[in-house]
Structure formats: C-alpha cells, structure tokens
Amino acid sequence: MNTTGKMFKVTSFGSSHGKALGAIVDGCPANLELSEEDIQKELNKRRPGTSQLTTSRKESDKIEILSGIFEGKTDGTPIAGVVYNTNQKSKDYTSIKDTPRPGHGDFCWMEKYGTYDYRGGGRGSARTTIAHVIGGAIAKKLLATQGIKIISHVVQIGDIMAHSTEVDTLEENISKNSVKCGDLEAAEAMEELILKKKAEGDSVGGIVETIAIGVPAGLGDPIFGKLDGELAKALMEINAVKGVEIGFGFDVSLASASEINDEFYYNEDKEILTKTNSSGGILGGISNGMPIVSRIAVKPTPSISKLQETINLKTEENTTIEIKGRHDPCICPRITAVSESATAILLADHMIRSGFIHPNNLKLNLE
Amino acid sequence: MNTTGKMFKVTSFGSSHGKALGAIVDGCPANLELSEEDIQKELNKRRPGTSQLTTSRKESDKIEILSGIFEGKTDGTPIAGVVYNTNQKSKDYTSIKDTPRPGHGDFCWMEKYGTYDYRGGGRGSARTTIAHVIGGAIAKKLLATQGIKIISHVVQIGDIMAHSTEVDTLEENISKNSVKCGDLEAAEAMEELILKKKAEGDSVGGIVETIAIGVPAGLGDPIFGKLDGELAKALMEINAVKGVEIGFGFDVSLASASEINDEFYYNEDKEILTKTNSSGGILGGISNGMPIVSRIAVKPTPSISKLQETINLKTEENTTIEIKGRHDPCICPRITAVSESATAILLADHMIRSGFIHPNNLKLNLE
Amino acid sequence: MNTTGKMFKVTSFGSSHGKALGAIVDGCPANLELSEEDIQKELNKRRPGTSQLTTSRKESDKIEILSGIFEGKTDGTPIAGVVYNTNQKSKDYTSIKDTPRPGHGDFCWMEKYGTYDYRGGGRGSARTTIAHVIGGAIAKKLLATQGIKIISHVVQIGDIMAHSTEVDTLEENISKNSVKCGDLEAAEAMEELILKKKAEGDSVGGIVETIAIGVPAGLGDPIFGKLDGELAKALMEINAVKGVEIGFGFDVSLASASEINDEFYYNEDKEILTKTNSSGGILGGISNGMPIVSRIAVKPTPSISKLQETINLKTEENTTIEIKGRHDPCICPRITAVSESATAILLADHMIRSGFIHPNNLKLNLE
Amino acid sequence: MNTTGKMFKVTSFGSSHGKALGAIVDGCPANLELSEEDIQKELNKRRPGTSQLTTSRKESDKIEILSGIFEGKTDGTPIAGVVYNTNQKSKDYTSIKDTPRPGHGDFCWMEKYGTYDYRGGGRGSARTTIAHVIGGAIAKKLLATQGIKIISHVVQIGDIMAHSTEVDTLEENISKNSVKCGDLEAAEAMEELILKKKAEGDSVGGIVETIAIGVPAGLGDPIFGKLDGELAKALMEINAVKGVEIGFGFDVSLASASEINDEFYYNEDKEILTKTNSSGGILGGISNGMPIVSRIAVKPTPSISKLQETINLKTEENTTIEIKGRHDPCICPRITAVSESATAILLADHMIRSGFIHPNNLKLNLE
C-alpha cells in the first residue's frame, strides 16, 4: 500500500504533523557512493519557504540516514531515511476537524479509515512527497552511473505556456527562476500570475514536463507492466495530478498515423534513432532508446482562503469553510522535484528488472 | 509481468498468431454465477470484423473455460479462459521480419528479448486484449452484484467531438452505431472520417471516456496505490493509449481552485454529494462516491499501407515499408470494450482490497 | 494466491475432475530451447498408474503448449501449458459430498469458500501438482544452462531408512526401482511395506530428500526472502508435507556449534569450500556454493478404505466414512517429481533475481 | 526483499552496529489502540542481558514510534518504529573482517554484495529480529481483538526434552524460568546444560514450539499461499532455524494414515472439532479451527570462542579463528519472542486476507 517498485522499492511513512516522515529504500545495489548530502540536495529543491511562490511554512527538512550505508557506500541493505517535522502548527487545523475541505481527500480518508489525522491534511498532505524525494535522490545517483539524467520543468501555468527550450540550456534556465520554467520570459509572466492568484486568496494549476535522457531501449514489461503504464501510475500518484500524457499525448487524438508514426533510421554511427519522438520514447510499452517525455496536469492547490461550501460530518448539516494556514498558491514549481523523483524511482526499478543494473552489486556493472 | 491485480488477479498469455490467447482470473470469490456466455457477450464487443470500421480479419473469438466453475458458479479457484486463434494468415507478415514498423513495438521487443514472434505483431498485437476482456467480463459480473456499472464511449475521433449525453441514454445510443459514440449525429461524422482515412490507407485517433457508476467512497490506497494512479496504469497499458486524465483532466492547468474545487453538500436523504465532479470521483487517491470518470487518448493505428521509412536490422541499412494485411483504420470503437474491462478489473480488485466484497465467498456479502 | 515466484513465476489452475489443469510460466527468458517433449518427460515421472505402488487411475497427462514458444525457443512471453483430464470417474465421489474426509482439506475448503468441487478432492487433490511439474520442467531446462541439477530421492518409508548413496550413482539407482530410492536393498523393503499397507486398506508416510548441485554462492535475499525460508515454503506447499529441514535439520537441536559449524577452506584450485555441509548449502539465508540439501516429511495418503469417524455437514450429525476410489498407498515415489520441480522453480527465480541469469534474454548469458 | 506480508506488511531495516534498527508496519487497520508500551513489552522479551543465558551486551532496545498513531490509536497509515543502537563495540569485530566465521553468513553476504558491514555480523545479526518483534507486537494486539493468542516455548535443549504441559499453565510456567520452558524440572536441567556449554566456549541448539489458539477455520490460500507453506517460510527465516514442522511433523514418516488422520466430530454445542490434532490445525494448506502447532529446530549459536578453521579472503589462504565478543550460548530462550512474532505477523496478514479482519477500519469488525 505504501510501497512502490519491484526490485528497487520505496516504502513511505509519516504525515504532515506527526513526529517524522521518511522512506525505506530497499533494493539499491551495494557499492553506490551515497551520503546524506546527496539526499539533502534534492530535498532542498522541494522544501517550502524558499520563495514567495511557496507556503511560508519553514521546514529545514533535514535528512538523517539510519541504515544501509557502510564506509560511504550502500551495502545492499535497506536505506532508512528520516526527516523530523519541526514547524507544525497544529492549532491552525482544529477548525477543519469535521468539515472536509473541498478538493481535498479529507472526506475520503474519513470514509476509508473511520478516523483521520486532520492536522495539515495528515498523510494526505503533499508533505508526504518527502519520501518520494528521498527515494528519488538515491535512484538518480544510481541512474547517473548508467548515464541517465532526469529533468522536470514547468511548461504551463494557467494560460501561460512556455516556449520549448533546448535540453542543454534547460537546467541552467530552470535554476534562474522560482517557477522552474525553461523559458525565462514565460517564467516572469507565470510568477506574476501566481502572485496575483495568491493575492486573491486563490490558486492556479499548470503542466509539468519530465524528460529522461539516456534510457536504453528495452525497459518495460509488455501487457501489465508497461513502462508507460507504470510511469502513468507513478506520476498520477503525485498529489494534485489529474492527467498524464506521454510524447504527443492527447494530441494523438487529432492526428493520422502518417503524421505521427516515428520513422526509424540509422545514423552515421549505425545507431538506431527515430526522426521524430511522438511516442515519447516508449512503443508497445517498452522504451525505444529515445528520450522519455511525459507531461502531468497539476490542479490548483485546493487550500484557498475563499469561502467555500461544505458539510459538517458531526451535525450532518451543510456549512461553509474558509481555509486558514500557509499554502502554496501554485504547487507546480515544487512538484518538479517530485516528478523527477517518481520518474527516477521507476526507471531505477526497471533498469534492475531488465538486467541493465546488477541487482546486488554495482561493481559487477562497472567492471 | 503478465499479471495485474493484488486480490483479483488477471494473468494474460498468448499472441496474435500463436495457438491461443487467454487469461487466468485468480481471486474471484466463490458463489458468483458465471457461464461461458457471460464472457462471450463481452468478447463479441471487441471482436474484429463486425463492421466496415474494423479489420476484416474474421475471428469468432470463442471462449472456452477450463477451470474455476462448479455447478454454474465460481468456486474460488482460478478461472482459466482460452480463445483459440483460427484465422491467422502468417504469410502476410514475413516481409516485416527484419524491418520494424514505425509506431509499433517491433523494434523494442527485438531489443528486449533478442527474438520476436513478428507474425501479426505477436504478443505486441492488440489481439492480446482478449485477456483483458475475459478478466473484465468476470469483474463486471462481480461488480454488478454491488450495483456498480461501467460504460465506455467514444467522445472524439480526429477533430470531431461528441456532445455530452445523459448517462441514462448513453448505453442505448452506443448500441445504435458502429463508432460506439453516445452522440448519434457526431457518430455519423466520425464514421465518415474513419472511412475516409481507410480509403487513404491511413488511420485516425480519438478519445474514449469511461464512467463507473455506483462506486462507494473509500477505494484506493493512499500514496503508492492511489485509485487514480492504478487507473492511469490500467488504461495507459491498453495498446495505443498515449494519455490518461481523470475528471477535469488537463483542463485543471487552466483553472483556479475556486472554479474547480467540488463543494460538498447533504442531499435530502442525508447522502453526501458534490455539486460538481471536477475530481472525477477521486480525491487524494481515494474514491469519494461520485462517478469515476476517465478519458484516454488513443493514437491512430500505426499499421498503414502508406509508404514509411524504416530500417533493416539484418543489413543495417535504411529502407522503406508498406504494411500489408488487415488493419483497423481507427481502434477507438473496439477499444471501448477494453477500457471497460481494464476499469472493471481494477475496481473489482479494489472492492475486495477495501473490504466491500468478501475475498473468498460472495455469499458472505449478499446475506 | 495461485502464483509463485517474483521473476520466474508459475500460475497454477485446474482441478482433479474439471476440464483441465495447467500452468502459466511467466518470466522465462527468451532463447531457451523448449519443446512439449521436455515437459512431457517430467510429467511422466509423476504420472499415476505406472506401478503397483500408485493409484490405478490411468491418465496420459499429455501436455499441450498454447503460447510462449517461437521457432523452438522461448520468446520471453508467458508459456501456457495445459493437460486435459481424461479419466475422471466422478460418480466415485458423490458419497463424500457432505462428509469431509479425515486428513483431507475438504472441510477447510468448505469453510473458506462456502462451496467445493468435492469430486476427487477438487483443487485440493495432489493432481494439481501437474502445474508444479510443468513449471519445474521449464525451470530445470533453464537451470541446466547454468550447470545446475536437481535430484529428489526417497530416503525413508515408514521405519525403513535408506543408506546414503554417492550422488553420482543416485540417479541411476533411482531409475531402477519404483520407490525412487537410491539404496536398492532398502527400496525392496520399502516396496514390500507399501504393498502390505495397500493390502490393509491403509497407507504409509516417508521422507524425501532433494539435492541441488551447482548452485552458486549468493542466492537468497536476507531477512524476508531467505533462500531457506522460500525453499521451506515451496516444499511445505506440496500436498501431504508436514515438515521441512535443511542440511543437518532437526538434529541441530542435539548438537554443539563446535560439532556442526562448517569450516571453510581453499582447495588446490583456490575454490572456497566447506569441510562438512551441515548447513545444507545455505547460511544466513544465502547460498554458499555447496549442494543445497533439503528433506521433507510426507504423511501417509489420507484416503484409505478403512472405516473412519467424521461428520455430516448437512444433517450436522456424527457419522462414519469408508473412502472408495483409486488411491496411492504411499505418495513418496511420485512426490519426488514434485519436490524436484518446486526446488527448480525456486532456484530459477533466485538465479534471475540475483543476476546470474539475464531476466529477458538468455543469449546475454551464454555469450 | 526486506518486506513480508501481503495485506499486513512488515518492512525491516537496520543492522547490529549501525545507527538504528526498526520496522515499518503497513496495513494495520485503523482504530486499534496502540502505544509504545505495547511494543516495548514484547521487545523486552527478546532483549539481551536479562539472564546468564544470554549475551552480556546491554541494550535497552527502547522503541520510538515515528508515525501511524493518532490520539492513541492506529489511523491506517504506516507505523514506523525505531530502536537506536547504543552499546555497539565495533572494535571487537575488526579481526573478523576478512575471515568469515564458520556457521555464519559472512562469506555469503560478501559473495552476494561485494561488501559487508562485518561489525557484529551486520545485518546478518540476529539483532535484526527487533524488526520482527516490533511487527509481532502490533500483530498480537490486532489478533487479540479476535480472540487469537500465540505462545512459544522451549521444548528441547540438546538432548533434554520437556514433558508436555497444559496450555493453561504454559504461560505461567514459562515466566518462571530463564529458558522459557513450560516444564519446570526440565528447565533446570536445560539451564545447567547451557551454562556448561558456555563455560566450554561452546553453544547448544534446541527446539521451540509455537501454539496459536483461537484461529478460525478458513485461513490460507491453497496451492501457492498455503498457511503451512507461509508459516514454514516465516519460521525458517528466523536466524539459526534449520527445520520446521507442523503438527505431527517428521513423525508422519513413521505413521500409517489410520493412526494419524484426525477424525471429525460435533461436540455438544455443535462445534466441529477433531479428536486428535496430528495435522497441527492445518489441512490442505487451510486452517481447520484447531490450535496451530509448529516446531522449529534451532541450531547452536555459531559464534563460539573455540578455535575453528577458516579462510582469509584477502590473502586467499587457509587460517583459523577464535571468536571474541559477547554471545548467547543458546539462542532458544530469546528466539521464543521472535517465533511468536513471526507467527503473529503471518496470522494477522491472513486474517485480513481472508476477510476476518476488515482491511482498513477495525471498528467495522467490532460492531
């Protein structure tokens, strides 16, 4: 239930206002150099309070590794990573105890479990994506040994769309703006829109694209473990995501096959490539060696201070709610760290499952 | 790899031009009335050769149940269903042995396994969705005992979009046209477009919507087994699907929270409902009791008779290909049977996983 | 529920008196030469009616492969194998419909599922081990490519114990007697004892040993996927088994560490060996490169013609039963084919899981 | 790899001399009262240093729960429990870095992972059973709500066998002696034998029996998830166990069916019972409602101070080793806490899997 992966497994625990959150990463082969800094660097990317665009909740999100590292390297045993919560303000949330917030899972959790740690959304909070990022940080380091790199960037906020950017300049551009957009002009307009929504006590959605470069052909189990199927799952499971598309995505509905079939060719080095990449690097559920490109539709953060209608589960009467607390007016910038992580975890799993990375001992790969 | 589900499991086997295809359904509780006719009825919906819009390959797709039924009811043991291939024309396919077809998985299978039953696309063929439909037919019967119904319909072909229809008239309308569209006027235009593409030796894509009615609140494991995550996987794994969205889907990127947060209310019977259903019945990864609405982007069938560039894996030279054989100019109409099945399998699994259906003995539910 | 394995998976279906039994083997890498004869040869070892020591039910147990083989080799897709039942005598069994047989699972199945295909024990029958043997035959062929061989033999029937035999002569000796015992003198006494029990309308138990030779060091996931843990499961799941031991087994309770710790040494070729093999080839849940030795305690077949007390579930009164039909007076000889298979399936799974066999393409191993 | 269970899952992490050990328990239904004391009580049973019979390593083994409890009850989210190591003496272990200890997994870990935290046996140490006990403590509380109780006791040490005791007096008797034996006279002799072995720098093995009372009929998936199969796995995975038997166990090999078939009868309350319990509560892989009785063969702790032959992996030469440090001369007394836990985890999993305990919300059971 709280575990993903078959050979490279991440188990998530913890909630927004409990003692701690964290993850157990199981199945990382031995002999990968790994330090707390490697994980901290990635956690810092999703950390709140780093710009005006995010919630003002201040959390250092400091990682502590409890197991799995020996003399600076993984040793093949489970890696337990913990982040203690330090800045919970539980009093902010008592008002919402019996009144489920529209757009949130509160009501669903109550129905499912008959109880619910409502403080800050409990385990329904996007704060649980800390576990994704812990797992993702380790997965990224592992993938890097095989020349695989993963980049997420914001391509749309509301009706503002970014122009496409060369992959080479993407990372640099992203680092230059709080929106994590590769198109610097669009980034400014996006930032403005987000701040406008924030001022209105509202929030706004967007689209985040993720590109995985260097993935070999042959990943993905056909039929019920297709690479695109599992990628869709990994991405849809990120809080606030309502749609996933690969390659040409929903636009395929408008196309003819003659327009979007990616034609194969040998380049001068006798490598097999496709002229276009409508398929987004996956055909028949299996990677074809081209970049894997996905996009997710991210809904506007449902926590808004505007008055909304809802119900009181105790009195069984209709009522209204205004949500206090510190919230992100747009979650897209911070979600990039999570979509990178979800993609990395999945690819690490498939690289092992498909025999590209040795399941136990990374040295057997490198030699 | 070829199994889906945790408590209600479907294992798929077989290929387009092998001896047979089929599925083992494991985890169906005992005491469900089930006959070969129940499955045959659903298989007939996806069967080829039923209209001009589909491939002319004629297959009766006759189901044979080998196990799991005792005295007209399931007995809790695995249900093995087999469909023998009868109308393979293997000679049609020998020309493509070494020249991977653009838009198909041929190349990827070759890379992954180092061999490939290329005849008719082998196990990469959409003919393997027979297994989905066998599993789906059983899942639907099981869900029906709990008042759950699932309907898929075509909402877009190329640039022709259907007007939305009341759920009540949807099924009747779908049965009246070969496109499986609820809007009869649009259906005509869609049919025309498909036949035009067929005449051009080309194909066209579209969008299929699936609605699940009567699903209780509380399905879905938060974090890594979210109902929308697993639904995205189930749907993306259907051949030719390149995008999945739930509820408002990709349009959430354009919206503010105040526009799309579904507000809760008690109706006169003190049932909890939401005024709108932007969430598509799933919040925080858990069903909320409203209809579950998904849409998939279906690419144009990649098998077209137009000349396409590709490679010859044996000579390692660039070449061209014209694909002969019998193909669907648009797969959307037939895919409705598969998206219904994939959704049904998933929901049956979750109904058991969440304690709504007894895992072993259906009588313990009904009494 | 009816599937075993993680990378090399066997799904079992069918019952004693239904239409057919069989297995889907998923995860066998492509490019393994495989024919129906390879499986038939193993099925013949467990087939009934081959000697006086077995049930007189005559079944040819003819295998039909429906999928997964292309041009004489596995192609990486699921291998479906089916055996049709031909010699069911259902009338023999109607008398036991409401009176559970002592020592059988009848009562448990009824309690669990609320229904039960009582004919011949239904799916509780040891006839379901046909699925094990189908999976085992494929696993053995796969393991043979890595120099691994598995032999089961009877070491005890009632109070008659076999003297230990050299592994080299074991196979030849086993082939010479119906009991499948390596000690030819003991075999004669065992056969006599079994026939005596048969004449009395009774049955007798025994012990079967399985040796796996050529297994490399490093198989087994520590803690919850230990090689001995999973081997114990695989063997205990065989019908009639009530105990499993590895290496020195239960005798370790009588020993001191100084007596049974296996001391390591380098031989002249600098290979690492142990002087003794009390551990049975597994230490800390991981194989150490020595032969893996297990023994199972097999109970006397519970179907006996002697009068036994039992209950009538319909009338809810105590009653008696005499079991008619054709039964094995000792199941040990036929179980050797099953224990070999269960061991082979497990080792094939672990060889893939631990990176010794490539998960998709066997050619990548052989080259 | 480090997770067990399907619906009630325990993920284990940590090693003997790392920062911490612990477990994530996933799938415990909401609304179970649970405190750190509940777990501490069980951890204290396996804690070292409580008598002369155990290692002198002093560890308080204090549990800290990081998540999953809300207002004194489980809330359906993963329960993370951590025990920090406080009394590691790493210097004791450097001498064994390159010389694998006979009877230990050192060599196997090295072969598997190419590296190894050799300090105190690392993750191969029985100290990792702390995770079992954390999971077991929670499982026991859950099972107690359904009237199920689990007791382990020592029945043999070396050649000293306990007389059988009534279940009613078992617990009281166990609490009266350090050996955890129900026969107080035998306990004295066992204690003497253990101390004698300790004085000799040697160790001794034994047999531990576990009884589960109150288990309903109907647990266990037939074929590949048999209750006895999974119980054998759970018990064999405990460090030092080399054999597992259920009910009559290995003695079935000596018996005739007429002697050991358990005859059914209705008692005065029309409950179905068996006259004997040779089957140990499991028939055909499914529980029959009688007490579930298992026995495990525990080998003498391999860490002994006597001189042993071994190898030096660095110099590739034969050598000898004398193991220093603090070790248990007999692990049986402390293993009782672990076998109870392993049994409890498995039964909790099956109680949920078979529909006896609601998977999400315990209130739905109690009402």
PDB file of C-alpha atoms in Angstrom, chain B residues 62-218:
ATOM      1  CA  LYS B  62     -14.921 -18.307 -28.900  1.00  0.00           C
ATOM      2  CA  ILE B  63     -14.223 -18.642 -25.198  1.00  0.00           C
ATOM      3  CA  GLU B  64     -13.618 -21.981 -23.509  1.00  0.00           C
ATOM      4  CA  ILE B  65     -13.480 -22.088 -19.691  1.00  0.00           C
ATOM      5  CA  LEU B  66     -11.107 -24.779 -18.406  1.00  0.00           C
ATOM      6  CA  SER B  67     -11.471 -24.386 -14.638  1.00  0.00           C
ATOM      7  CA  GLY B  68     -12.920 -22.468 -11.718  1.00  0.00           C
ATOM      8  CA  ILE B  69     -16.632 -23.020 -12.311  1.00  0.00           C
ATOM      9  CA  PHE B  70     -18.556 -25.679 -10.381  1.00  0.00           C
ATOM     10  CA  GLU B  71     -22.272 -26.215 -10.865  1.00  0.00           C
ATOM     11  CA  GLY B  72     -22.676 -22.880 -12.667  1.00  0.00           C
ATOM     12  CA  LYS B  73     -20.881 -20.799 -10.062  1.00  0.00           C
ATOM     13  CA  THR B  74     -17.325 -19.775  -9.336  1.00  0.00           C
ATOM     14  CA  ASP B  75     -15.772 -21.957  -6.653  1.00  0.00           C
ATOM     15  CA  GLY B  76     -12.942 -19.683  -5.544  1.00  0.00           C
ATOM     16  CA  THR B  77     -10.293 -21.413  -7.658  1.00  0.00           C
ATOM     17  CA  PRO B  78      -8.568 -19.843 -10.698  1.00  0.00           C
ATOM     18  CA  ILE B  79     -10.731 -19.415 -13.773  1.00  0.00           C
ATOM     19  CA  ALA B  80      -8.813 -20.284 -16.928  1.00  0.00           C
ATOM     20  CA  GLY B  81     -10.342 -18.946 -20.159  1.00  0.00           C
ATOM     21  CA  VAL B  82      -8.904 -19.783 -23.578  1.00  0.00           C
ATOM     22  CA  VAL B  83      -9.609 -18.444 -27.082  1.00  0.00           C
ATOM     23  CA  TYR B  84      -8.019 -20.396 -29.915  1.00  0.00           C
ATOM     24  CA  ASN B  85      -6.739 -18.463 -32.934  1.00  0.00           C
ATOM     25  CA  THR B  86      -8.409 -19.715 -36.100  1.00  0.00           C
ATOM     26  CA  ASN B  87      -7.809 -17.187 -38.852  1.00  0.00           C
ATOM     27  CA  GLN B  88      -4.098 -16.399 -38.729  1.00  0.00           C
ATOM     28  CA  LYS B  89      -2.588 -15.530 -42.089  1.00  0.00           C
ATOM     29  CA  SER B  90       1.077 -15.755 -41.197  1.00  0.00           C
ATOM     30  CA  LYS B  91       2.298 -15.321 -44.727  1.00  0.00           C
ATOM     31  CA  ASP B  92       1.085 -11.707 -44.638  1.00  0.00           C
ATOM     32  CA  TYR B  93       3.777 -10.852 -42.153  1.00  0.00           C
ATOM     33  CA  THR B  94       7.038 -12.446 -43.249  1.00  0.00           C
ATOM     34  CA  SER B  95       8.068  -9.318 -45.139  1.00  0.00           C
ATOM     35  CA  ILE B  96       8.286  -7.325 -41.905  1.00  0.00           C
ATOM     36  CA  LYS B  97      10.549  -9.806 -40.139  1.00  0.00           C
ATOM     37  CA  ASP B  98      13.623  -7.581 -40.103  1.00  0.00           C
ATOM     38  CA  THR B  99      12.070  -4.169 -40.778  1.00  0.00           C
ATOM     39  CA  PRO B 100      10.439  -2.760 -37.637  1.00  0.00           C
ATOM     40  CA  ARG B 101       7.183  -0.950 -38.380  1.00  0.00           C
ATOM     41  CA  PRO B 102       7.132   2.733 -37.348  1.00  0.00           C
ATOM     42  CA  GLY B 103       4.777   3.359 -34.448  1.00  0.00           C
ATOM     43  CA  HIS B 104       4.842  -0.312 -33.421  1.00  0.00           C
ATOM     44  CA  GLY B 105       6.768  -2.057 -30.667  1.00  0.00           C
ATOM     45  CA  ASP B 106       8.573  -4.460 -33.045  1.00  0.00           C
ATOM     46  CA  PHE B 107      11.968  -2.853 -32.566  1.00  0.00           C
ATOM     47  CA  CYS B 108      11.562  -2.637 -28.790  1.00  0.00           C
ATOM     48  CA  TRP B 109      10.613  -6.317 -28.467  1.00  0.00           C
ATOM     49  CA  MET B 110      13.630  -7.277 -30.574  1.00  0.00           C
ATOM     50  CA  GLU B 111      15.918  -5.209 -28.358  1.00  0.00           C
ATOM     51  CA  LYS B 112      14.425  -6.560 -25.143  1.00  0.00           C
ATOM     52  CA  TYR B 113      14.226 -10.261 -25.901  1.00  0.00           C
ATOM     53  CA  GLY B 114      16.648 -10.787 -28.770  1.00  0.00           C
ATOM     54  CA  THR B 115      13.873 -12.599 -30.624  1.00  0.00           C
ATOM     55  CA  TYR B 116      10.325 -11.796 -31.609  1.00  0.00           C
ATOM     56  CA  ASP B 117       7.266 -13.575 -32.957  1.00  0.00           C
ATOM     57  CA  TYR B 118       6.776 -10.918 -35.619  1.00  0.00           C
ATOM     58  CA  ARG B 119       3.669 -12.538 -37.113  1.00  0.00           C
ATOM     59  CA  GLY B 120       0.863 -10.031 -36.745  1.00  0.00           C
ATOM     60  CA  GLY B 121       2.786  -8.158 -34.111  1.00  0.00           C
ATOM     61  CA  GLY B 122       2.987 -11.282 -31.973  1.00  0.00           C
ATOM     62  CA  ARG B 123       2.252 -10.527 -28.361  1.00  0.00           C
ATOM     63  CA  GLY B 124       2.538  -6.798 -29.117  1.00  0.00           C
ATOM     64  CA  SER B 125      -0.704  -7.103 -31.051  1.00  0.00           C
ATOM     65  CA  ALA B 126      -3.882  -5.557 -29.643  1.00  0.00           C
ATOM     66  CA  ARG B 127      -5.319  -9.033 -30.048  1.00  0.00           C
ATOM     67  CA  THR B 128      -3.854  -9.690 -26.594  1.00  0.00           C
ATOM     68  CA  THR B 129      -6.606  -7.507 -25.151  1.00  0.00           C
ATOM     69  CA  ILE B 130      -8.763 -10.613 -25.385  1.00  0.00           C
ATOM     70  CA  ALA B 131      -7.259 -11.414 -21.991  1.00  0.00           C
ATOM     71  CA  HIS B 132      -8.353  -8.037 -20.637  1.00  0.00           C
ATOM     72  CA  VAL B 133     -11.891  -8.685 -21.814  1.00  0.00           C
ATOM     73  CA  ILE B 134     -12.033 -12.165 -20.293  1.00  0.00           C
ATOM     74  CA  GLY B 135     -10.942 -10.677 -16.968  1.00  0.00           C
ATOM     75  CA  GLY B 136     -13.215  -7.690 -17.444  1.00  0.00           C
ATOM     76  CA  ALA B 137     -16.293  -9.785 -18.124  1.00  0.00           C
ATOM     77  CA  ILE B 138     -15.831 -11.626 -14.840  1.00  0.00           C
ATOM     78  CA  ALA B 139     -15.060  -8.407 -12.992  1.00  0.00           C
ATOM     79  CA  LYS B 140     -18.186  -6.750 -14.360  1.00  0.00           C
ATOM     80  CA  LYS B 141     -20.392  -9.606 -13.177  1.00  0.00           C
ATOM     81  CA  LEU B 142     -18.798  -9.380  -9.769  1.00  0.00           C
ATOM     82  CA  LEU B 143     -19.198  -5.587  -9.598  1.00  0.00           C
ATOM     83  CA  ALA B 144     -22.817  -5.830 -10.730  1.00  0.00           C
ATOM     84  CA  THR B 145     -23.626  -7.719  -7.505  1.00  0.00           C
ATOM     85  CA  GLN B 146     -22.652  -4.488  -5.705  1.00  0.00           C
ATOM     86  CA  GLY B 147     -24.566  -2.187  -8.050  1.00  0.00           C
ATOM     87  CA  ILE B 148     -21.508  -0.976  -9.960  1.00  0.00           C
ATOM     88  CA  LYS B 149     -21.744  -0.414 -13.713  1.00  0.00           C
ATOM     89  CA  ILE B 150     -19.056   0.655 -16.196  1.00  0.00           C
ATOM     90  CA  ILE B 151     -19.596   2.269 -19.603  1.00  0.00           C
ATOM     91  CA  SER B 152     -17.030   3.372 -22.182  1.00  0.00           C
ATOM     92  CA  HIS B 153     -17.916   5.507 -25.173  1.00  0.00           C
ATOM     93  CA  VAL B 154     -16.116   7.390 -27.913  1.00  0.00           C
ATOM     94  CA  VAL B 155     -16.149  11.156 -27.332  1.00  0.00           C
ATOM     95  CA  GLN B 156     -13.777  12.276 -30.091  1.00  0.00           C
ATOM     96  CA  ILE B 157     -12.402  10.980 -33.419  1.00  0.00           C
ATOM     97  CA  GLY B 158      -9.887  13.258 -35.092  1.00  0.00           C
ATOM     98  CA  ASP B 159     -11.348  16.741 -34.739  1.00  0.00           C
ATOM     99  CA  ILE B 160     -14.935  15.607 -34.374  1.00  0.00           C
ATOM    100  CA  MET B 161     -16.151  15.884 -30.799  1.00  0.00           C
ATOM    101  CA  ALA B 162     -19.327  14.396 -29.404  1.00  0.00           C
ATOM    102  CA  HIS B 163     -21.758  16.481 -27.430  1.00  0.00           C
ATOM    103  CA  SER B 164     -22.169  15.124 -23.934  1.00  0.00           C
ATOM    104  CA  THR B 165     -25.069  12.773 -23.332  1.00  0.00           C
ATOM    105  CA  GLU B 166     -27.038  11.811 -20.257  1.00  0.00           C
ATOM    106  CA  VAL B 167     -25.688   8.618 -18.751  1.00  0.00           C
ATOM    107  CA  ASP B 168     -29.169   7.123 -18.957  1.00  0.00           C
ATOM    108  CA  THR B 169     -29.382   7.286 -22.759  1.00  0.00           C
ATOM    109  CA  LEU B 170     -25.701   6.595 -23.300  1.00  0.00           C
ATOM    110  CA  GLU B 171     -25.863   2.836 -23.499  1.00  0.00           C
ATOM    111  CA  GLU B 172     -28.805   2.801 -25.856  1.00  0.00           C
ATOM    112  CA  ASN B 173     -27.190   5.333 -28.172  1.00  0.00           C
ATOM    113  CA  ILE B 174     -23.870   3.491 -28.198  1.00  0.00           C
ATOM    114  CA  SER B 175     -25.632   0.318 -29.294  1.00  0.00           C
ATOM    115  CA  LYS B 176     -27.069   2.144 -32.301  1.00  0.00           C
ATOM    116  CA  ASN B 177     -23.783   2.986 -34.078  1.00  0.00           C
ATOM    117  CA  SER B 178     -20.551   1.244 -35.037  1.00  0.00           C
ATOM    118  CA  VAL B 179     -18.411   4.030 -33.603  1.00  0.00           C
ATOM    119  CA  LYS B 180     -19.727   3.450 -30.042  1.00  0.00           C
ATOM    120  CA  CYS B 181     -20.470   7.153 -29.622  1.00  0.00           C
ATOM    121  CA  GLY B 182     -23.308   8.477 -27.456  1.00  0.00           C
ATOM    122  CA  ASP B 183     -23.986  11.459 -29.753  1.00  0.00           C
ATOM    123  CA  LEU B 184     -25.662   9.964 -32.820  1.00  0.00           C
ATOM    124  CA  GLU B 185     -25.028  12.926 -35.082  1.00  0.00           C
ATOM    125  CA  ALA B 186     -21.354  13.048 -34.225  1.00  0.00           C
ATOM    126  CA  ALA B 187     -21.223   9.303 -34.706  1.00  0.00           C
ATOM    127  CA  GLU B 188     -22.156   9.684 -38.337  1.00  0.00           C
ATOM    128  CA  ALA B 189     -19.475  12.261 -38.972  1.00  0.00           C
ATOM    129  CA  MET B 190     -16.941  10.110 -37.135  1.00  0.00           C
ATOM    130  CA  GLU B 191     -17.820   7.087 -39.235  1.00  0.00           C
ATOM    131  CA  GLU B 192     -17.360   9.126 -42.383  1.00  0.00           C
ATOM    132  CA  LEU B 193     -13.976  10.368 -41.234  1.00  0.00           C
ATOM    133  CA  ILE B 194     -12.778   6.879 -40.369  1.00  0.00           C
ATOM    134  CA  LEU B 195     -13.820   5.500 -43.763  1.00  0.00           C
ATOM    135  CA  LYS B 196     -12.118   8.420 -45.499  1.00  0.00           C
ATOM    136  CA  LYS B 197      -8.871   7.662 -43.665  1.00  0.00           C
ATOM    137  CA  LYS B 198      -9.273   3.979 -44.501  1.00  0.00           C
ATOM    138  CA  ALA B 199      -9.609   4.825 -48.172  1.00  0.00           C
ATOM    139  CA  GLU B 200      -6.412   6.887 -47.959  1.00  0.00           C
ATOM    140  CA  GLY B 201      -4.525   3.948 -46.482  1.00  0.00           C
ATOM    141  CA  ASP B 202      -4.188   5.937 -43.284  1.00  0.00           C
ATOM    142  CA  SER B 203      -5.766   5.835 -39.808  1.00  0.00           C
ATOM    143  CA  VAL B 204      -7.066   8.262 -37.207  1.00  0.00           C
ATOM    144  CA  GLY B 205      -7.010   8.653 -33.402  1.00  0.00           C
ATOM    145  CA  GLY B 206      -9.564   9.685 -30.840  1.00  0.00           C
ATOM    146  CA  ILE B 207     -10.636   9.890 -27.215  1.00  0.00           C
ATOM    147  CA  VAL B 208     -12.589   7.317 -25.226  1.00  0.00           C
ATOM    148  CA  GLU B 209     -14.339   8.149 -21.962  1.00  0.00           C
ATOM    149  CA  THR B 210     -15.150   5.608 -19.253  1.00  0.00           C
ATOM    150  CA  ILE B 211     -17.680   6.145 -16.486  1.00  0.00           C
ATOM    151  CA  ALA B 212     -18.017   3.919 -13.435  1.00  0.00           C
ATOM    152  CA  ILE B 213     -21.283   4.401 -11.577  1.00  0.00           C
ATOM    153  CA  GLY B 214     -22.118   3.200  -8.101  1.00  0.00           C
ATOM    154  CA  VAL B 215     -18.568   3.032  -6.743  1.00  0.00           C
ATOM    155  CA  PRO B 216     -18.579   3.562  -2.966  1.00  0.00           C
ATOM    156  CA  ALA B 217     -16.368   6.097  -1.226  1.00  0.00           C
ATOM    157  CA  GLY B 218     -13.198   4.619   0.249  1.00  0.00           C
TER     158      GLY B 218
END
